[in-house]
Each structure stands twice: as C-alpha cells, then as structure tokens.
PDB file of C-alpha atoms in Angstrom:
ATOM      1  CA  MET A  77     -31.684 -81.164 -21.835  1.00 47.00           C
ATOM      2  CA  ARG A  78     -33.683 -78.773 -19.668  1.00 46.00           C
ATOM      3  CA  ALA A  79     -30.607 -76.657 -18.979  1.00 45.00           C
ATOM      4  CA  ARG A  80     -29.979 -76.305 -22.690  1.00 48.00           C
ATOM      5  CA  SER A  81     -33.649 -75.495 -23.274  1.00 47.00           C
ATOM      6  CA  SER A  82     -33.424 -72.732 -20.687  1.00 48.00           C
ATOM      7  CA  ARG A  83     -30.403 -71.147 -22.386  1.00 49.00           C
ATOM      8  CA  ILE A  84     -31.991 -71.497 -25.836  1.00 47.00           C
ATOM      9  CA  ALA A  85     -35.197 -69.899 -24.557  1.00 48.00           C
ATOM     10  CA  THR A  86     -33.208 -67.023 -23.088  1.00 48.00           C
ATOM     11  CA  VAL A  87     -31.433 -66.335 -26.380  1.00 49.00           C
ATOM     12  CA  PHE A  88     -34.714 -66.747 -28.274  1.00 49.00           C
ATOM     13  CA  LEU A  89     -36.364 -64.024 -26.186  1.00 49.00           C
ATOM     14  CA  SER A  90     -33.481 -61.659 -26.926  1.00 50.00           C
ATOM     15  CA  VAL A  91     -33.746 -62.256 -30.652  1.00 51.00           C
ATOM     16  CA  MET A  92     -37.531 -61.878 -30.614  1.00 50.00           C
ATOM     17  CA  PHE A  93     -37.266 -58.468 -28.987  1.00 48.00           C
ATOM     18  CA  LEU A  94     -34.655 -57.281 -31.431  1.00 51.00           C
ATOM     19  CA  LEU A  95     -36.687 -58.550 -34.383  1.00 50.00           C
ATOM     20  CA  ALA A  96     -39.759 -56.777 -33.076  1.00 49.00           C
ATOM     21  CA  SER A  97     -37.830 -53.569 -32.498  1.00 46.00           C
ATOM     22  CA  SER A  98     -36.353 -53.652 -35.984  1.00 48.00           C
ATOM     23  CA  SER A  99     -39.673 -54.274 -37.698  1.00 48.00           C
ATOM     24  CA  VAL A 100     -41.355 -51.455 -35.800  1.00 46.00           C
ATOM     25  CA  ALA A 101     -38.464 -49.103 -36.450  1.00 43.00           C
ATOM     26  CA  PHE A 102     -38.956 -49.495 -40.191  1.00 42.00           C
ATOM     27  CA  ALA A 103     -42.741 -49.189 -40.001  1.00 43.00           C
ATOM     28  CA  ALA A 104     -44.505 -45.942 -40.778  1.00 35.00           C
ATOM     29  CA  THR A 105     -43.221 -43.371 -38.292  1.00 38.00           C
ATOM     30  CA  ALA A 106     -45.395 -40.486 -39.431  1.00 37.00           C
ATOM     31  CA  LYS A 107     -48.089 -41.373 -36.899  1.00 43.00           C
ATOM     32  CA  THR A 108     -48.225 -39.323 -33.753  1.00 40.00           C
ATOM     33  CA  ALA A 109     -48.528 -40.732 -30.256  1.00 43.00           C
ATOM     34  CA  LYS A 110     -52.251 -39.919 -30.218  1.00 44.00           C
ATOM     35  CA  ALA A 111     -52.823 -41.799 -33.426  1.00 44.00           C
ATOM     36  CA  VAL A 112     -50.869 -44.790 -32.189  1.00 45.00           C
ATOM     37  CA  ALA A 113     -52.765 -45.121 -28.924  1.00 45.00           C
ATOM     38  CA  ALA A 114     -56.531 -45.215 -29.504  1.00 49.00           C
ATOM     39  CA  GLY A 115     -57.192 -44.969 -25.784  1.00 52.00           C
ATOM     40  CA  PRO A 116     -55.547 -45.337 -22.392  1.00 58.00           C
ATOM     41  CA  ASN A 117     -54.821 -48.844 -21.110  1.00 79.00           C
ATOM     42  CA  ILE A 118     -52.482 -50.519 -18.650  1.00 85.00           C
ATOM     43  CA  TRP A 119     -49.675 -50.807 -21.200  1.00 83.00           C
ATOM     44  CA  ASP A 120     -49.969 -47.135 -22.186  1.00 83.00           C
ATOM     45  CA  GLN A 121     -49.893 -46.158 -18.530  1.00 86.00           C
ATOM     46  CA  ALA A 122     -46.745 -48.229 -17.994  1.00 86.00           C
ATOM     47  CA  VAL A 123     -45.103 -46.587 -21.009  1.00 87.00           C
ATOM     48  CA  ASN A 124     -46.081 -43.116 -19.790  1.00 87.00           C
ATOM     49  CA  ALA A 125     -44.787 -43.861 -16.289  1.00 89.00           C
ATOM     50  CA  PHE A 126     -41.478 -45.081 -17.718  1.00 89.00           C
ATOM     51  CA  ALA A 127     -41.206 -41.979 -19.907  1.00 90.00           C
ATOM     52  CA  ASP A 128     -42.010 -39.745 -16.928  1.00 91.00           C
ATOM     53  CA  LEU A 129     -39.274 -41.418 -14.876  1.00 92.00           C
ATOM     54  CA  ILE A 130     -36.664 -40.779 -17.561  1.00 92.00           C
ATOM     55  CA  ASN A 131     -37.892 -37.209 -18.064  1.00 92.00           C
ATOM     56  CA  ILE A 132     -37.693 -36.466 -14.332  1.00 93.00           C
ATOM     57  CA  VAL A 133     -34.138 -37.797 -14.067  1.00 94.00           C
ATOM     58  CA  ALA A 134     -33.153 -35.960 -17.264  1.00 93.00           C
ATOM     59  CA  HIS A 135     -34.520 -32.729 -15.791  1.00 92.00           C
ATOM     60  CA  TYR A 136     -32.093 -32.986 -12.873  1.00 94.00           C
ATOM     61  CA  VAL A 137     -29.007 -34.293 -14.704  1.00 93.00           C
ATOM     62  CA  GLY A 138     -29.536 -32.271 -17.879  1.00 91.00           C
ATOM     63  CA  ASP A 139     -28.929 -35.139 -20.323  1.00 92.00           C
ATOM     64  CA  TYR A 140     -31.272 -37.883 -21.510  1.00 92.00           C
ATOM     65  CA  GLY A 141     -28.439 -40.313 -22.143  1.00 92.00           C
ATOM     66  CA  ILE A 142     -27.097 -39.964 -18.609  1.00 94.00           C
ATOM     67  CA  ALA A 143     -30.666 -40.173 -17.304  1.00 94.00           C
ATOM     68  CA  LEU A 144     -31.141 -43.443 -19.170  1.00 93.00           C
ATOM     69  CA  ILE A 145     -27.924 -44.835 -17.675  1.00 94.00           C
ATOM     70  CA  ILE A 146     -29.120 -43.932 -14.173  1.00 95.00           C
ATOM     71  CA  VAL A 147     -32.532 -45.509 -14.810  1.00 93.00           C
ATOM     72  CA  THR A 148     -30.809 -48.608 -16.199  1.00 92.00           C
ATOM     73  CA  ILE A 149     -28.752 -49.029 -13.025  1.00 93.00           C
ATOM     74  CA  PHE A 150     -31.859 -48.431 -10.904  1.00 92.00           C
ATOM     75  CA  ILE A 151     -33.808 -51.118 -12.768  1.00 91.00           C
ATOM     76  CA  ARG A 152     -30.948 -53.598 -12.542  1.00 91.00           C
ATOM     77  CA  LEU A 153     -30.665 -52.997  -8.797  1.00 91.00           C
ATOM     78  CA  LEU A 154     -34.384 -53.702  -8.427  1.00 89.00           C
ATOM     79  CA  THR A 155     -34.112 -56.924 -10.425  1.00 85.00           C
ATOM     80  CA  MET A 156     -30.865 -58.076  -8.802  1.00 85.00           C
ATOM     81  CA  PRO A 157     -32.617 -60.566  -6.455  1.00 84.00           C
ATOM     82  CA  LEU A 158     -34.183 -62.225  -9.497  1.00 80.00           C
ATOM     83  CA  MET A 159     -30.802 -62.460 -11.212  1.00 80.00           C
ATOM     84  CA  LEU A 160     -29.105 -63.866  -8.114  1.00 79.00           C
ATOM     85  CA  LYS A 161     -31.851 -66.451  -7.689  1.00 79.00           C
ATOM     86  CA  SER A 162     -31.410 -67.485 -11.314  1.00 77.00           C
ATOM     87  CA  LEU A 163     -27.654 -67.772 -10.745  1.00 76.00           C
ATOM     88  CA  GLN A 164     -28.139 -69.961  -7.670  1.00 77.00           C
ATOM     89  CA  ASN A 165     -30.505 -72.164  -9.646  1.00 75.00           C
ATOM     90  CA  SER A 166     -27.934 -72.488 -12.433  1.00 74.00           C
ATOM     91  CA  LYS A 167     -25.264 -73.561  -9.948  1.00 76.00           C
ATOM     92  CA  LYS A 168     -27.607 -76.229  -8.575  1.00 76.00           C
ATOM     93  CA  MET A 169     -28.224 -77.521 -12.089  1.00 74.00           C
ATOM     94  CA  GLN A 170     -24.490 -77.605 -12.740  1.00 74.00           C
ATOM     95  CA  ALA A 171     -23.981 -79.621  -9.542  1.00 77.00           C
ATOM     96  CA  LEU A 172     -26.629 -82.098 -10.727  1.00 76.00           C
ATOM     97  CA  LYS A 173     -24.921 -82.697 -14.079  1.00 78.00           C
ATOM     98  CA  PRO A 174     -23.051 -85.871 -12.953  1.00 79.00           C
ATOM     99  CA  ARG A 175     -26.333 -87.382 -11.756  1.00 81.00           C
ATOM    100  CA  LEU A 176     -28.033 -86.415 -15.003  1.00 78.00           C
ATOM    101  CA  ASP A 177     -25.240 -88.099 -16.945  1.00 79.00           C
ATOM    102  CA  GLU A 178     -25.820 -91.250 -14.886  1.00 82.00           C
ATOM    103  CA  LEU A 179     -29.501 -91.190 -15.843  1.00 78.00           C
ATOM    104  CA  LYS A 180     -28.571 -91.002 -19.527  1.00 79.00           C
ATOM    105  CA  LYS A 181     -26.258 -93.983 -19.167  1.00 80.00           C
ATOM    106  CA  LYS A 182     -28.819 -95.931 -17.165  1.00 75.00           C
ATOM    107  CA  PHE A 183     -31.782 -95.468 -19.508  1.00 73.00           C
ATOM    108  CA  GLY A 184     -29.911 -95.208 -22.801  1.00 74.00           C
ATOM    109  CA  ASN A 185     -32.226 -94.207 -25.663  1.00 73.00           C
ATOM    110  CA  ASP A 186     -35.371 -94.151 -23.529  1.00 71.00           C
ATOM    111  CA  THR A 187     -35.878 -90.387 -23.866  1.00 77.00           C
ATOM    112  CA  ARG A 188     -39.230 -90.379 -22.101  1.00 82.00           C
ATOM    113  CA  LYS A 189     -37.849 -92.153 -19.040  1.00 79.00           C
ATOM    114  CA  ILE A 190     -34.831 -89.854 -18.927  1.00 78.00           C
ATOM    115  CA  GLN A 191     -37.086 -86.790 -18.988  1.00 82.00           C
ATOM    116  CA  GLU A 192     -39.326 -88.202 -16.250  1.00 80.00           C
ATOM    117  CA  GLU A 193     -36.377 -89.023 -13.994  1.00 78.00           C
ATOM    118  CA  THR A 194     -34.750 -85.674 -14.760  1.00 80.00           C
ATOM    119  CA  MET A 195     -37.858 -83.742 -13.762  1.00 82.00           C
ATOM    120  CA  ALA A 196     -38.215 -85.874 -10.633  1.00 82.00           C
ATOM    121  CA  LEU A 197     -34.603 -85.056  -9.726  1.00 79.00           C
ATOM    122  CA  TYR A 198     -35.137 -81.345 -10.319  1.00 79.00           C
ATOM    123  CA  LYS A 199     -38.264 -81.413  -8.165  1.00 80.00           C
ATOM    124  CA  SER A 200     -36.561 -83.226  -5.299  1.00 80.00           C
ATOM    125  CA  GLU A 201     -33.637 -80.774  -5.368  1.00 76.00           C
ATOM    126  CA  GLY A 202     -35.854 -77.688  -5.695  1.00 75.00           C
ATOM    127  CA  VAL A 203     -34.509 -76.726  -9.109  1.00 76.00           C
ATOM    128  CA  ASN A 204     -36.475 -74.844 -11.772  1.00 74.00           C
ATOM    129  CA  PRO A 205     -34.790 -75.420 -15.163  1.00 68.00           C
ATOM    130  CA  LEU A 206     -36.607 -72.473 -16.735  1.00 69.00           C
ATOM    131  CA  SER A 207     -35.751 -69.878 -14.092  1.00 68.00           C
ATOM    132  CA  GLY A 208     -32.883 -68.663 -16.255  1.00 66.00           C
ATOM    133  CA  CYS A 209     -35.447 -67.178 -18.638  1.00 72.00           C
ATOM    134  CA  MET A 210     -36.863 -64.751 -16.078  1.00 74.00           C
ATOM    135  CA  PRO A 211     -34.072 -62.131 -16.200  1.00 75.00           C
ATOM    136  CA  MET A 212     -34.358 -62.008 -19.984  1.00 77.00           C
ATOM    137  CA  ILE A 213     -38.145 -61.688 -19.790  1.00 81.00           C
ATOM    138  CA  VAL A 214     -37.632 -58.652 -17.561  1.00 82.00           C
ATOM    139  CA  GLN A 215     -35.156 -57.287 -20.108  1.00 81.00           C
ATOM    140  CA  PHE A 216     -37.713 -57.861 -22.853  1.00 83.00           C
ATOM    141  CA  VAL A 217     -40.357 -55.869 -20.977  1.00 86.00           C
ATOM    142  CA  VAL A 218     -38.001 -52.999 -20.083  1.00 86.00           C
ATOM    143  CA  LEU A 219     -36.610 -52.690 -23.598  1.00 85.00           C
ATOM    144  CA  THR A 220     -40.095 -52.716 -25.088  1.00 86.00           C
ATOM    145  CA  LEU A 221     -41.219 -50.048 -22.617  1.00 87.00           C
ATOM    146  CA  LEU A 222     -38.162 -47.976 -23.492  1.00 87.00           C
ATOM    147  CA  TYR A 223     -38.814 -48.267 -27.224  1.00 87.00           C
ATOM    148  CA  ARG A 224     -42.432 -47.206 -26.874  1.00 88.00           C
ATOM    149  CA  ALA A 225     -41.512 -44.393 -24.464  1.00 88.00           C
ATOM    150  CA  ILE A 226     -39.048 -42.927 -26.962  1.00 87.00           C
ATOM    151  CA  TYR A 227     -41.408 -43.475 -29.893  1.00 84.00           C
ATOM    152  CA  THR A 228     -44.234 -41.568 -28.197  1.00 86.00           C
ATOM    153  CA  ASP A 229     -42.239 -38.875 -26.361  1.00 84.00           C
ATOM    154  CA  THR A 230     -41.074 -36.067 -28.638  1.00 85.00           C
ATOM    155  CA  ALA A 231     -38.435 -34.807 -26.206  1.00 86.00           C
ATOM    156  CA  MET A 232     -36.749 -38.198 -25.924  1.00 85.00           C
ATOM    157  CA  LEU A 233     -37.144 -38.942 -29.615  1.00 86.00           C
ATOM    158  CA  HIS A 234     -35.069 -35.868 -30.492  1.00 89.00           C
ATOM    159  CA  ALA A 235     -32.734 -35.942 -27.478  1.00 89.00           C
ATOM    160  CA  LYS A 236     -28.979 -36.395 -27.820  1.00 88.00           C
ATOM    161  CA  PHE A 237     -26.504 -38.184 -25.577  1.00 89.00           C
ATOM    162  CA  LEU A 238     -23.878 -35.671 -24.396  1.00 86.00           C
ATOM    163  CA  GLY A 239     -25.241 -33.321 -27.041  1.00 82.00           C
ATOM    164  CA  LEU A 240     -23.759 -35.445 -29.832  1.00 84.00           C
ATOM    165  CA  MET A 241     -25.529 -38.778 -30.368  1.00 87.00           C
ATOM    166  CA  PRO A 242     -29.268 -38.778 -31.271  1.00 90.00           C
ATOM    167  CA  LEU A 243     -30.996 -41.279 -28.980  1.00 90.00           C
ATOM    168  CA  GLY A 244     -34.095 -41.589 -31.163  1.00 89.00           C
ATOM    169  CA  GLN A 245     -32.143 -42.814 -34.205  1.00 90.00           C
ATOM    170  CA  PRO A 246     -29.860 -45.788 -34.924  1.00 91.00           C
ATOM    171  CA  ASP A 247     -26.224 -45.094 -34.085  1.00 90.00           C
ATOM    172  CA  HIS A 248     -24.499 -44.843 -37.450  1.00 89.00           C
ATOM    173  CA  THR A 249     -21.122 -44.167 -35.832  1.00 90.00           C
ATOM    174  CA  TYR A 250     -20.958 -47.893 -34.904  1.00 92.00           C
ATOM    175  CA  ILE A 251     -19.802 -46.956 -31.392  1.00 93.00           C
ATOM    176  CA  LEU A 252     -22.808 -48.291 -29.480  1.00 93.00           C
ATOM    177  CA  PRO A 253     -23.382 -51.322 -31.751  1.00 94.00           C
ATOM    178  CA  VAL A 254     -19.748 -52.361 -31.267  1.00 95.00           C
ATOM    179  CA  LEU A 255     -19.954 -51.800 -27.512  1.00 95.00           C
ATOM    180  CA  ALA A 256     -23.235 -53.735 -27.415  1.00 93.00           C
ATOM    181  CA  GLY A 257     -21.614 -56.665 -29.200  1.00 93.00           C
ATOM    182  CA  VAL A 258     -18.434 -56.610 -27.099  1.00 94.00           C
ATOM    183  CA  THR A 259     -20.240 -56.328 -23.769  1.00 94.00           C
ATOM    184  CA  SER A 260     -22.660 -59.069 -24.859  1.00 91.00           C
ATOM    185  CA  TYR A 261     -19.664 -61.317 -25.508  1.00 90.00           C
ATOM    186  CA  PHE A 262     -18.284 -60.826 -22.010  1.00 89.00           C
ATOM    187  CA  GLN A 263     -21.754 -60.977 -20.471  1.00 86.00           C
ATOM    188  CA  GLN A 264     -22.283 -64.369 -22.117  1.00 82.00           C
ATOM    189  CA  LYS A 265     -18.829 -65.467 -21.032  1.00 81.00           C
ATOM    190  CA  VAL A 266     -19.373 -64.750 -17.336  1.00 79.00           C
ATOM    191  CA  THR A 267     -22.943 -66.075 -17.126  1.00 75.00           C
ATOM    192  CA  MET A 268     -22.675 -69.325 -19.091  1.00 69.00           C
ATOM    193  CA  VAL A 269     -22.423 -72.254 -16.696  1.00 59.00           C
ATOM    194  CA  GLN A 270     -24.597 -74.902 -18.301  1.00 55.00           C
ATOM    195  CA  MET A 271     -23.308 -75.416 -21.841  1.00 57.00           C
ATOM    196  CA  ASP A 272     -20.483 -77.629 -22.929  1.00 60.00           C
ATOM    197  CA  PRO A 273     -17.346 -75.866 -24.254  1.00 67.00           C
ATOM    198  CA  THR A 274     -18.348 -76.226 -27.913  1.00 69.00           C
ATOM    199  CA  GLN A 275     -21.775 -74.706 -27.333  1.00 68.00           C
ATOM    200  CA  GLN A 276     -20.260 -71.896 -25.293  1.00 70.00           C
ATOM    201  CA  LYS A 277     -17.863 -70.957 -28.091  1.00 74.00           C
ATOM    202  CA  ILE A 278     -20.706 -70.920 -30.619  1.00 75.00           C
ATOM    203  CA  MET A 279     -22.957 -68.766 -28.432  1.00 76.00           C
ATOM    204  CA  GLN A 280     -20.121 -66.409 -27.510  1.00 78.00           C
ATOM    205  CA  ILE A 281     -19.654 -65.676 -31.207  1.00 83.00           C
ATOM    206  CA  VAL A 282     -23.182 -65.880 -32.638  1.00 86.00           C
ATOM    207  CA  PHE A 283     -25.084 -63.979 -29.944  1.00 86.00           C
ATOM    208  CA  PRO A 284     -22.796 -60.883 -29.825  1.00 89.00           C
ATOM    209  CA  LEU A 285     -22.849 -60.714 -33.629  1.00 91.00           C
ATOM    210  CA  MET A 286     -26.652 -60.788 -33.628  1.00 90.00           C
ATOM    211  CA  ILE A 287     -26.720 -58.035 -31.022  1.00 90.00           C
ATOM    212  CA  PHE A 288     -24.290 -55.946 -33.090  1.00 93.00           C
ATOM    213  CA  PHE A 289     -26.318 -56.160 -36.307  1.00 92.00           C
ATOM    214  CA  PHE A 290     -29.626 -55.486 -34.596  1.00 88.00           C
ATOM    215  CA  ALA A 291     -28.117 -52.581 -32.646  1.00 91.00           C
ATOM    216  CA  LEU A 292     -27.387 -51.010 -36.018  1.00 91.00           C
ATOM    217  CA  ARG A 293     -31.127 -50.828 -36.669  1.00 90.00           C
ATOM    218  CA  VAL A 294     -32.746 -49.882 -33.359  1.00 89.00           C
ATOM    219  CA  PHE A 295     -32.761 -46.588 -31.468  1.00 90.00           C
ATOM    220  CA  ALA A 296     -29.382 -45.660 -30.002  1.00 92.00           C
ATOM    221  CA  ALA A 297     -31.128 -45.380 -26.628  1.00 92.00           C
ATOM    222  CA  LEU A 298     -31.850 -49.123 -26.681  1.00 92.00           C
ATOM    223  CA  SER A 299     -28.223 -49.884 -27.500  1.00 92.00           C
ATOM    224  CA  LEU A 300     -27.130 -47.589 -24.671  1.00 93.00           C
ATOM    225  CA  TYR A 301     -29.417 -49.419 -22.255  1.00 92.00           C
ATOM    226  CA  TRP A 302     -28.116 -52.776 -23.480  1.00 92.00           C
ATOM    227  CA  VAL A 303     -24.474 -51.764 -23.042  1.00 94.00           C
ATOM    228  CA  PHE A 304     -24.844 -50.551 -19.469  1.00 93.00           C
ATOM    229  CA  SER A 305     -27.139 -53.426 -18.553  1.00 92.00           C
ATOM    230  CA  ASN A 306     -24.422 -55.810 -19.741  1.00 92.00           C
ATOM    231  CA  LEU A 307     -21.769 -53.894 -17.802  1.00 94.00           C
ATOM    232  CA  PHE A 308     -23.911 -54.135 -14.686  1.00 92.00           C
ATOM    233  CA  THR A 309     -24.277 -57.900 -15.152  1.00 88.00           C
ATOM    234  CA  ILE A 310     -20.529 -58.334 -15.673  1.00 90.00           C
ATOM    235  CA  GLY A 311     -19.767 -56.326 -12.527  1.00 90.00           C
ATOM    236  CA  GLN A 312     -22.418 -58.203 -10.590  1.00 86.00           C
ATOM    237  CA  MET A 313     -21.014 -61.586 -11.610  1.00 84.00           C
ATOM    238  CA  TYR A 314     -17.491 -60.475 -10.682  1.00 83.00           C
ATOM    239  CA  PHE A 315     -18.695 -59.384  -7.244  1.00 81.00           C
ATOM    240  CA  VAL A 316     -20.600 -62.647  -6.707  1.00 76.00           C
ATOM    241  CA  ARG A 317     -17.606 -64.773  -7.697  1.00 72.00           C
ATOM    242  CA  VAL A 318     -15.191 -62.812  -5.519  1.00 69.00           C
ATOM    243  CA  LYS A 319     -17.586 -63.072  -2.589  1.00 66.00           C
ATOM    244  CA  THR A 320     -18.076 -66.805  -3.175  1.00 64.00           C
ATOM    245  CA  SER A 321     -14.321 -67.416  -3.393  1.00 60.00           C
ATOM    246  CA  THR A 322     -13.764 -65.475  -0.159  1.00 61.00           C
ATOM    247  CA  GLN A 323     -16.410 -67.535   1.626  1.00 56.00           C
ATOM    248  CA  GLU A 324     -14.895 -70.802   0.377  1.00 55.00           C
ATOM    249  CA  VAL A 325     -11.433 -69.752   1.562  1.00 50.00           C
ATOM    250  CA  GLY A 326     -12.914 -68.814   4.933  1.00 56.00           C
ATOM    251  CA  LYS A 327     -14.483 -72.260   5.308  1.00 57.00           C
ATOM    252  CA  LYS A 328     -11.119 -73.931   4.673  1.00 55.00           C
TER     253      LYS A 328
END
C-alpha cells in the first residue's frame, strides 16, 4: 500500500506542477517583473540566481536552449545521489513484497493491523516508503524556478532555441510535446519497480499523455528541460543496471 502511495504521490506532484504552470501561463501576462514582485524575498532571490546561471551559460555558448540543456545536466548531476538513494529504497521495498503479501494473508481484512505491521517492517529494514517522492519534489522546485525565471527575464522570454524555437512560448510544432511524452514513457518504464503489471501499463500510457497535453500549453523551455531530464534519468538507470549486472556476475 505504501509503495503504491509513493508512486501516486510522485505522479500527483507532476500533475500539480503542470496544472499550476498552465494556469499561470494563461493568466494576465501584461505585468512586468517589477509589478509581479512587490519586494525582494528568498524565493525572488532563488529565481534571480537561477536566471543568472542560465544567462551566464548562455553568454558563453551563445544559445539559451543549449544553456538550458547544460544547466539541466548540471542539476541532475547534483541531485543524482538523491535519485540513487530513492532507487535503492525502491529495491528494498520490492524485496520486502513477499513478506508484505504474507502479512496480508495473515491478517486478512484487518487493514489497521496490516498497516501497523507494514510500518514496523519498514522501520526494522530501514525503508522509507515515501522517499520516491523526493526526486519529483526537486523537479517541482526546479521547474517552478525555471518558469518564474523565464517569466521575469526579458532576454529568456524572447530567446530562441537554435535560433528557431521560441523558448518563452508553447511549442506549436509539437516536436517538444511529443518528445516529452515519448521520453516520459520510457522514463516511467525504466523506473517503475513497485507496481503490478496492470498498473504499470496504465501509468505508462496515462502519464506520458498527460505530459504531452500539458507540454502543449507551457513554455517550450519547460518542455526542453523535461525532455533532457528524462533522457538523463533513462541513461542513469541504464548505467545503474549495467553496473549492477556486472557486479552480480562478478560475485558468481
């Protein structure tokens, strides 16, 4: 139950961000950055710092889209330990599944007792069933920072990726929305370890479709970040699995 709750919470956070981004995107955009921010605060400072980082990289590479890709990779490298820890936790939960099934058989319809014993088992094994939410929370923060940075920075708002695709507007060519949906499908496929096959099939279809439709509405820069963040995750999972398989073969 907790494993499913963790996955549901993760998807919920993704949807909440996309809903928020869409609603803001269709709000009044005539306000300037000064009108939006009544005064400096920690959040504004974080947004400004994020915008400065992208601007500095863009100054050296000459393209805001490429700068965003570089910043995306940098952020994912910084958060890699968090992702790996979440993956290790997920593997532990998967290993505990037979014991959890035994608890369900033992206590039948006594939901309260099952939950108590489940939490006791997680505690004894050092498992945090909600740790899978942390990577998505980080994504939520980064995407929100990126949205606000673009919204308040005139240069980024009017910048184009490779001189062709406006980053401060939705991508009406469907290229990035399609890539966002496709990469989300494979990202879900390589990271799902807790759901049963039926649930996996549902999530592998529903979640990418949601990402596709929301990517049609948000800034192209957000879709670009999402695509390369997914690609990084897919590559990371491939590397982890290859490394794990090599270690297992070595032990034999």
